Tab-separated table of C-alpha atoms in Angstrom:
chain	number	residue	atom	x	y	z
T	113	MET	CA	-4.138	47.212	-104.992
T	114	ASN	CA	-5.703	44.496	-102.879
T	115	LYS	CA	-3.648	44.009	-99.713
T	116	VAL	CA	-3.390	40.237	-100.189
T	117	LEU	CA	-2.147	40.649	-103.762
T	118	ALA	CA	0.349	43.271	-102.610
T	119	GLU	CA	1.696	40.829	-100.012
T	120	ILE	CA	2.043	38.067	-102.629
T	121	ILE	CA	3.927	40.273	-105.096
T	122	ALA	CA	6.157	41.902	-102.476
T	123	GLY	CA	6.843	38.504	-100.957
T	124	VAL	CA	8.989	37.410	-103.881
T	125	ILE	CA	11.459	40.292	-103.315
T	126	PRO	CA	14.431	38.812	-101.389
T	127	HIS	CA	15.839	42.031	-99.881
T	128	LYS	CA	13.811	42.781	-96.743
T	129	MET	CA	14.050	46.572	-96.837
T	130	THR	CA	13.111	46.686	-100.526
T	131	ARG	CA	10.309	44.201	-99.934
T	132	ASN	CA	8.788	46.316	-97.160
T	133	ARG	CA	8.958	49.447	-99.294
T	134	TRP	CA	7.194	47.755	-102.197
T	135	ARG	CA	4.620	46.252	-99.886
T	136	GLY	CA	3.539	49.798	-99.028
T	137	LEU	CA	3.694	51.067	-102.618
T	138	LEU	CA	1.625	48.152	-103.884
T	139	ARG	CA	-0.917	48.528	-101.115
T	140	TYR	CA	-1.288	52.217	-101.996
T	141	GLY	CA	-1.556	51.299	-105.694
T	142	ILE	CA	1.041	51.925	-108.413
T	143	LEU	CA	-1.405	53.955	-110.521
T	144	ASN	CA	-2.202	56.070	-107.479
T	145	VAL	CA	1.523	56.575	-106.876
T	146	LEU	CA	2.054	57.765	-110.461
T	147	LYS	CA	-0.916	60.145	-110.258
T	148	LEU	CA	0.351	61.505	-106.963
T	149	GLN	CA	3.876	62.048	-108.296
T	150	TYR	CA	2.495	63.925	-111.303
T	151	ARG	CA	0.301	66.125	-109.105
T	152	LEU	CA	3.082	66.953	-106.675
T	153	LYS	CA	5.467	67.766	-109.511
T	154	HIS	CA	3.143	70.611	-110.485
T	155	ASP	CA	2.178	71.668	-106.954
T	156	ASN	CA	4.254	74.518	-105.540
T	157	THR	CA	2.322	74.851	-102.282
T	158	LYS	CA	4.592	76.082	-99.490
T	159	PRO	CA	4.150	73.980	-96.309
T	160	GLN	CA	2.457	75.839	-93.474
T	161	TYR	CA	4.326	73.826	-90.849
T	162	TYR	CA	7.846	72.486	-90.621
T	163	LEU	CA	7.059	69.531	-88.335
T	164	SER	CA	3.739	67.829	-87.606
T	165	VAL	CA	2.701	64.593	-85.922
T	166	CYS	CA	0.160	62.003	-87.051
T	167	ALA	CA	-1.297	59.583	-84.476
T	168	ILE	CA	-4.292	57.317	-84.010
T	169	ALA	CA	-5.464	56.722	-80.448
T	170	LYS	CA	-8.205	55.083	-78.432
T	171	ASN	CA	-8.967	56.025	-74.822
T	172	GLU	CA	-5.623	57.765	-74.311
T	173	GLY	CA	-7.225	60.900	-72.859
T	174	PRO	CA	-5.250	61.053	-69.594
T	175	TYR	CA	-1.961	60.964	-71.514
T	176	PHE	CA	-2.608	63.490	-74.265
T	177	LYS	CA	-1.695	66.712	-72.445
T	178	GLU	CA	1.789	65.592	-71.414
T	179	TRP	CA	2.444	64.062	-74.844
T	180	ILE	CA	1.332	67.177	-76.748
T	181	GLU	CA	3.111	69.630	-74.442
T	182	TRP	CA	6.356	67.637	-74.649
T	183	HIS	CA	6.344	67.640	-78.423
T	184	ILE	CA	5.390	71.319	-78.624
T	185	SER	CA	8.406	72.061	-76.410
T	186	LYS	CA	10.563	70.111	-78.875
T	187	GLY	CA	9.360	71.937	-81.978
T	188	VAL	CA	6.172	70.227	-83.204
T	189	GLU	CA	3.722	72.769	-84.621
T	190	LYS	CA	0.704	70.652	-85.577
T	191	PHE	CA	-0.944	67.376	-84.533
T	192	TYR	CA	-3.272	65.306	-86.730
T	193	ILE	CA	-5.171	63.133	-84.258
T	194	TYR	CA	-7.411	60.250	-85.307
T	195	ASP	CA	-9.775	59.203	-82.517
T	196	ASN	CA	-10.577	55.497	-82.831
T	197	GLU	CA	-13.887	55.401	-80.921
T	198	SER	CA	-12.638	56.765	-77.595
T	199	THR	CA	-15.132	56.683	-74.739
T	200	ASP	CA	-12.981	58.478	-72.175
T	201	CYS	CA	-11.995	62.146	-71.795
T	202	THR	CA	-10.014	62.325	-75.061
T	203	LYS	CA	-12.201	64.948	-76.761
T	204	GLU	CA	-12.405	67.097	-73.624
T	205	VAL	CA	-8.618	67.050	-73.109
T	206	LEU	CA	-7.991	67.870	-76.770
T	207	GLN	CA	-10.645	70.600	-77.021
T	208	PRO	CA	-8.383	73.544	-76.030
T	209	TYR	CA	-5.774	72.385	-78.556
T	210	ILE	CA	-8.448	71.953	-81.221
T	211	GLU	CA	-9.766	75.473	-80.591
T	212	SER	CA	-6.254	76.945	-80.740
T	213	GLY	CA	-5.578	75.185	-84.056
T	214	ILE	CA	-2.712	73.056	-82.750
T	215	VAL	CA	-4.729	69.835	-83.101
T	216	ASP	CA	-6.641	68.738	-86.168
T	217	TYR	CA	-9.120	66.191	-84.732
T	218	LYS	CA	-10.918	63.492	-86.702
T	219	TYR	CA	-13.234	60.830	-85.297
T	220	TRP	CA	-12.153	57.581	-86.939
T	221	PRO	CA	-14.337	54.564	-86.046
T	222	GLY	CA	-13.848	50.931	-86.968
T	223	ARG	CA	-11.429	48.068	-86.392
T	224	LYS	CA	-7.906	47.708	-87.820
T	225	MET	CA	-7.962	51.407	-88.738
T	226	GLN	CA	-4.322	52.385	-88.175
T	227	LEU	CA	-3.147	52.177	-91.783
T	228	PRO	CA	-6.351	53.740	-93.204
T	229	ALA	CA	-5.834	56.625	-90.771
T	230	TYR	CA	-2.258	57.075	-91.979
T	231	ASP	CA	-3.463	56.963	-95.603
T	232	ASP	CA	-5.997	59.689	-94.865
T	233	CYS	CA	-3.476	61.843	-93.014
T	234	PHE	CA	-0.969	61.695	-95.856
T	235	ASP	CA	-3.547	62.308	-98.575
T	236	THR	CA	-5.155	65.196	-96.675
T	237	HIS	CA	-2.103	66.956	-95.274
T	238	ARG	CA	0.922	66.025	-97.408
T	239	THR	CA	1.420	69.593	-98.701
T	240	ASP	CA	0.687	71.191	-95.308
T	241	THR	CA	3.898	70.147	-93.555
T	242	ARG	CA	7.561	69.730	-94.460
T	243	TRP	CA	8.023	66.780	-92.108
T	244	LEU	CA	5.466	64.364	-90.652
T	245	ALA	CA	6.275	62.152	-87.652
T	246	VAL	CA	4.142	59.027	-87.356
T	247	ILE	CA	4.130	57.908	-83.722
T	248	ASP	CA	1.872	56.592	-80.948
T	249	LEU	CA	0.738	58.079	-77.645
T	250	ASP	CA	3.217	55.967	-75.673
T	251	GLU	CA	6.133	57.323	-77.706
T	252	PHE	CA	7.997	60.566	-77.045
T	253	ILE	CA	10.559	61.855	-79.558
T	254	TYR	CA	13.634	62.815	-77.539
T	255	PRO	CA	16.358	64.853	-79.289
T	256	VAL	CA	19.606	64.078	-77.474
T	257	LYS	CA	22.181	66.198	-79.328
T	258	ASP	CA	19.836	69.026	-80.399
T	259	ALA	CA	17.565	71.424	-78.543
T	260	THR	CA	14.618	70.607	-80.800
T	261	ILE	CA	13.526	68.002	-83.310
T	262	PRO	CA	13.589	70.547	-86.198
T	263	ASP	CA	17.240	71.303	-85.378
T	264	PHE	CA	17.929	67.619	-86.038
T	265	LEU	CA	15.739	67.452	-89.148
T	266	LYS	CA	17.414	70.410	-90.848
T	267	ARG	CA	20.452	68.155	-91.327
T	268	MET	CA	18.267	65.465	-92.908
T	269	GLU	CA	16.460	67.394	-95.631
T	270	LYS	CA	18.009	65.465	-98.516
T	271	PHE	CA	16.292	62.277	-97.282
T	272	SER	CA	12.708	61.127	-97.820
T	273	SER	CA	12.432	59.594	-94.367
T	274	VAL	CA	14.432	59.256	-91.167
T	275	GLU	CA	14.102	56.177	-88.962
T	276	ILE	CA	14.563	56.731	-85.228
T	277	ASN	CA	15.136	53.906	-82.766
T	278	TRP	CA	13.174	53.127	-79.644
T	279	LEU	CA	14.485	53.139	-76.099
T	280	VAL	CA	12.059	50.941	-74.159
T	281	TYR	CA	11.102	52.000	-70.616
T	282	GLY	CA	9.817	49.476	-68.092
T	283	SER	CA	7.375	49.681	-65.197
T	284	GLY	CA	10.051	50.293	-62.585
T	285	GLY	CA	8.064	47.902	-60.400
T	286	ALA	CA	4.963	50.126	-60.346
T	287	LYS	CA	1.742	48.175	-59.855
T	288	LYS	CA	-0.777	51.047	-59.801
T	289	LYS	CA	-1.236	54.223	-61.785
T	290	GLU	CA	0.009	57.084	-59.645
T	291	GLN	CA	0.023	60.870	-59.916
T	292	GLY	CA	2.455	62.537	-62.289
T	293	GLY	CA	3.429	62.395	-65.919
T	294	VAL	CA	4.674	59.322	-67.726
T	295	MET	CA	8.199	60.670	-68.218
T	296	GLU	CA	8.394	61.614	-64.553
T	297	ARG	CA	7.078	58.303	-63.208
T	298	PHE	CA	9.026	55.869	-65.372
T	299	ARG	CA	12.790	56.389	-65.276
T	300	MET	CA	14.068	52.845	-65.736
T	301	HIS	CA	14.850	51.697	-69.252
T	302	SER	CA	16.328	48.801	-71.204
T	303	LEU	CA	19.928	48.335	-72.207
T	304	PRO	CA	20.411	50.474	-75.327
T	305	ASP	CA	21.306	47.505	-77.529
T	306	HIS	CA	18.324	45.365	-76.481
T	307	ARG	CA	16.721	43.695	-79.497
T	308	LEU	CA	13.402	45.527	-78.958
T	309	ASN	CA	15.232	48.812	-79.499
T	310	THR	CA	15.987	47.865	-83.093
T	311	HIS	CA	12.384	48.951	-83.770
T	312	VAL	CA	12.009	52.396	-85.281
T	313	LYS	CA	9.462	55.097	-85.945
T	314	SER	CA	9.673	57.327	-88.992
T	315	ILE	CA	9.672	61.060	-89.634
T	316	VAL	CA	8.957	61.523	-93.323
T	317	ASP	CA	8.749	64.037	-96.123
T	318	PRO	CA	5.115	63.522	-97.219
T	319	ARG	CA	5.898	64.785	-100.724
T	320	ARG	CA	8.267	61.862	-101.290
T	321	VAL	CA	6.395	59.225	-99.270
T	322	CYS	CA	2.931	58.017	-100.296
T	323	THR	CA	2.070	56.516	-96.902
T	324	MET	CA	3.370	54.046	-94.297
T	325	THR	CA	4.201	50.399	-94.955
T	326	GLY	CA	3.083	49.590	-91.413
T	327	CYS	CA	3.612	51.471	-88.190
T	328	HIS	CA	7.416	51.596	-88.508
T	329	GLU	CA	8.615	52.200	-92.066
T	330	ALA	CA	7.566	54.537	-94.875
T	331	ALA	CA	6.573	53.645	-98.431
T	332	ARG	CA	8.911	55.987	-100.308
T	333	MET	CA	8.041	57.144	-103.815
T	334	SER	CA	11.520	58.601	-104.271
T	335	GLY	CA	14.703	59.372	-102.378
T	336	LYS	CA	16.426	57.458	-99.608
T	337	SER	CA	15.808	56.675	-95.957
T	338	ALA	CA	18.435	57.467	-93.342
T	339	ASP	CA	19.240	56.472	-89.798
T	340	SER	CA	19.614	59.034	-87.025
T	341	HIS	CA	23.293	59.535	-87.960
T	342	GLY	CA	22.303	60.617	-91.463
T	343	VAL	CA	23.613	57.429	-93.082
T	344	PRO	CA	21.500	56.026	-95.970
T	345	LEU	CA	19.871	52.746	-95.002
T	346	LYS	CA	20.822	49.487	-96.684
T	347	LYS	CA	19.301	47.071	-94.164
T	348	GLY	CA	15.899	46.754	-92.497
T	349	PHE	CA	15.639	48.031	-88.940
T	350	GLY	CA	15.691	44.508	-87.462
T	351	ASP	CA	19.146	43.945	-88.951
T	352	ARG	CA	20.745	47.148	-87.607
T	353	MET	CA	22.175	48.099	-84.246
T	354	PRO	CA	20.011	50.618	-82.370
T	355	GLN	CA	21.125	54.253	-82.223
T	356	GLN	CA	20.048	56.533	-79.374
T	357	ASP	CA	22.962	58.962	-79.133
T	358	VAL	CA	21.578	61.686	-81.454
T	359	ILE	CA	17.802	61.280	-81.156
T	360	ARG	CA	15.534	58.507	-79.886
T	361	ILE	CA	11.948	57.472	-79.244
T	362	ASN	CA	11.232	56.996	-75.539
T	363	HIS	CA	8.766	54.108	-75.660
T	364	TYR	CA	6.591	53.672	-72.565
T	365	ALA	CA	4.877	50.519	-73.808
T	366	ILE	CA	3.476	49.209	-70.526
T	367	LYS	CA	3.778	51.867	-67.778
T	368	SER	CA	2.437	50.380	-64.511
T	369	TYR	CA	0.800	46.947	-64.439
T	370	GLU	CA	-2.601	48.579	-63.901
T	371	GLU	CA	-2.071	50.778	-66.951
T	372	PHE	CA	-0.937	47.803	-69.008
T	373	LEU	CA	-4.199	46.028	-68.188
T	374	SER	CA	-6.120	49.082	-69.395
T	375	LYS	CA	-4.041	49.188	-72.575
T	376	ARG	CA	-4.684	45.499	-73.149
T	377	ALA	CA	-8.432	46.007	-72.759
T	378	ARG	CA	-8.441	48.819	-75.352
T	379	GLY	CA	-7.260	46.477	-78.082
T	380	ARG	CA	-4.938	47.371	-80.948
T	381	ALA	CA	-5.348	49.855	-83.783
T	382	ARG	CA	-3.774	47.744	-86.516
T	383	ILE	CA	-4.840	44.168	-85.777
T	384	ASN	CA	-7.728	42.519	-83.957
T	385	THR	CA	-5.691	40.344	-81.593
T	386	VAL	CA	-5.384	41.210	-77.896
T	387	ARG	CA	-1.958	41.442	-76.285
T	388	ASP	CA	-1.312	38.465	-74.049
T	389	PHE	CA	0.171	38.834	-70.589
T	390	SER	CA	3.658	37.891	-71.762
T	391	TYR	CA	3.767	41.300	-73.492
T	392	PHE	CA	4.184	42.938	-70.085
T	393	ASP	CA	7.142	40.749	-69.201
T	394	LEU	CA	8.714	41.307	-72.620
T	395	TYR	CA	8.614	45.101	-72.279
T	396	ASP	CA	9.207	45.392	-68.545
T	397	LEU	CA	12.860	46.289	-68.981
T	398	ASN	CA	14.411	48.132	-66.059
T	399	ASP	CA	18.137	47.708	-66.572
T	400	ILE	CA	19.289	51.332	-66.280
T	401	LYS	CA	17.979	54.169	-64.111
T	402	GLU	CA	17.861	57.470	-65.962
């Protein structure tokens, strides 16, 4: 369905969480949803992977190795990477992972290509993996109570999607990009209940989710969404208190000021607007030292 028409129809739904779900379903197309449900009902393909990650990135080459190695250490088996016209070392850094089969790489040119990339990932790989995490390169899934992310997800298998809250990390006063990994360099984060931490990222069952509503929530075809405590959701993420005691998303939105300027220059994957300089101040939260 045309995106504008989907927005108009979904806009009359008063309940925010329901409205966001239907926004995604309508954008995907109700007829397409019905066809997909029928196909999956008769598809007994056993997933090759338990947990995979889908991400779209542009000129994030210097950060890929740490990000991939962290998530491998926490139980991710496969990465579906969409390269949005990178001109840096992205392909070279990813090449060993591509050759080993850990990364499935796809060059994905154009503007405002985040949601089309997610659509393609779901449609291409939905029977390949039991769970699919949809995150960005500045986000690290951090299981707090479990050794790995799959250990956490095994308790969540009755749900179609699980929404995990951010914990925003600031610059720590760093002006320049220095040696070392992101998680090593930035150890100062926001207060856990800061309003930015109400934002979530989703890990979904791609057999019960057609695609993403945006970059945060899933468009479920069936089943329920849960928070990180395993409680079914009744409110949108902006109306809930953040949870970081079981699992969280470490969100390194700005890093150093120099790195923020580079991020700003890259543009955004979902919309054409450029982040203004107030974005740095908004996310430069250094209340607690880890």
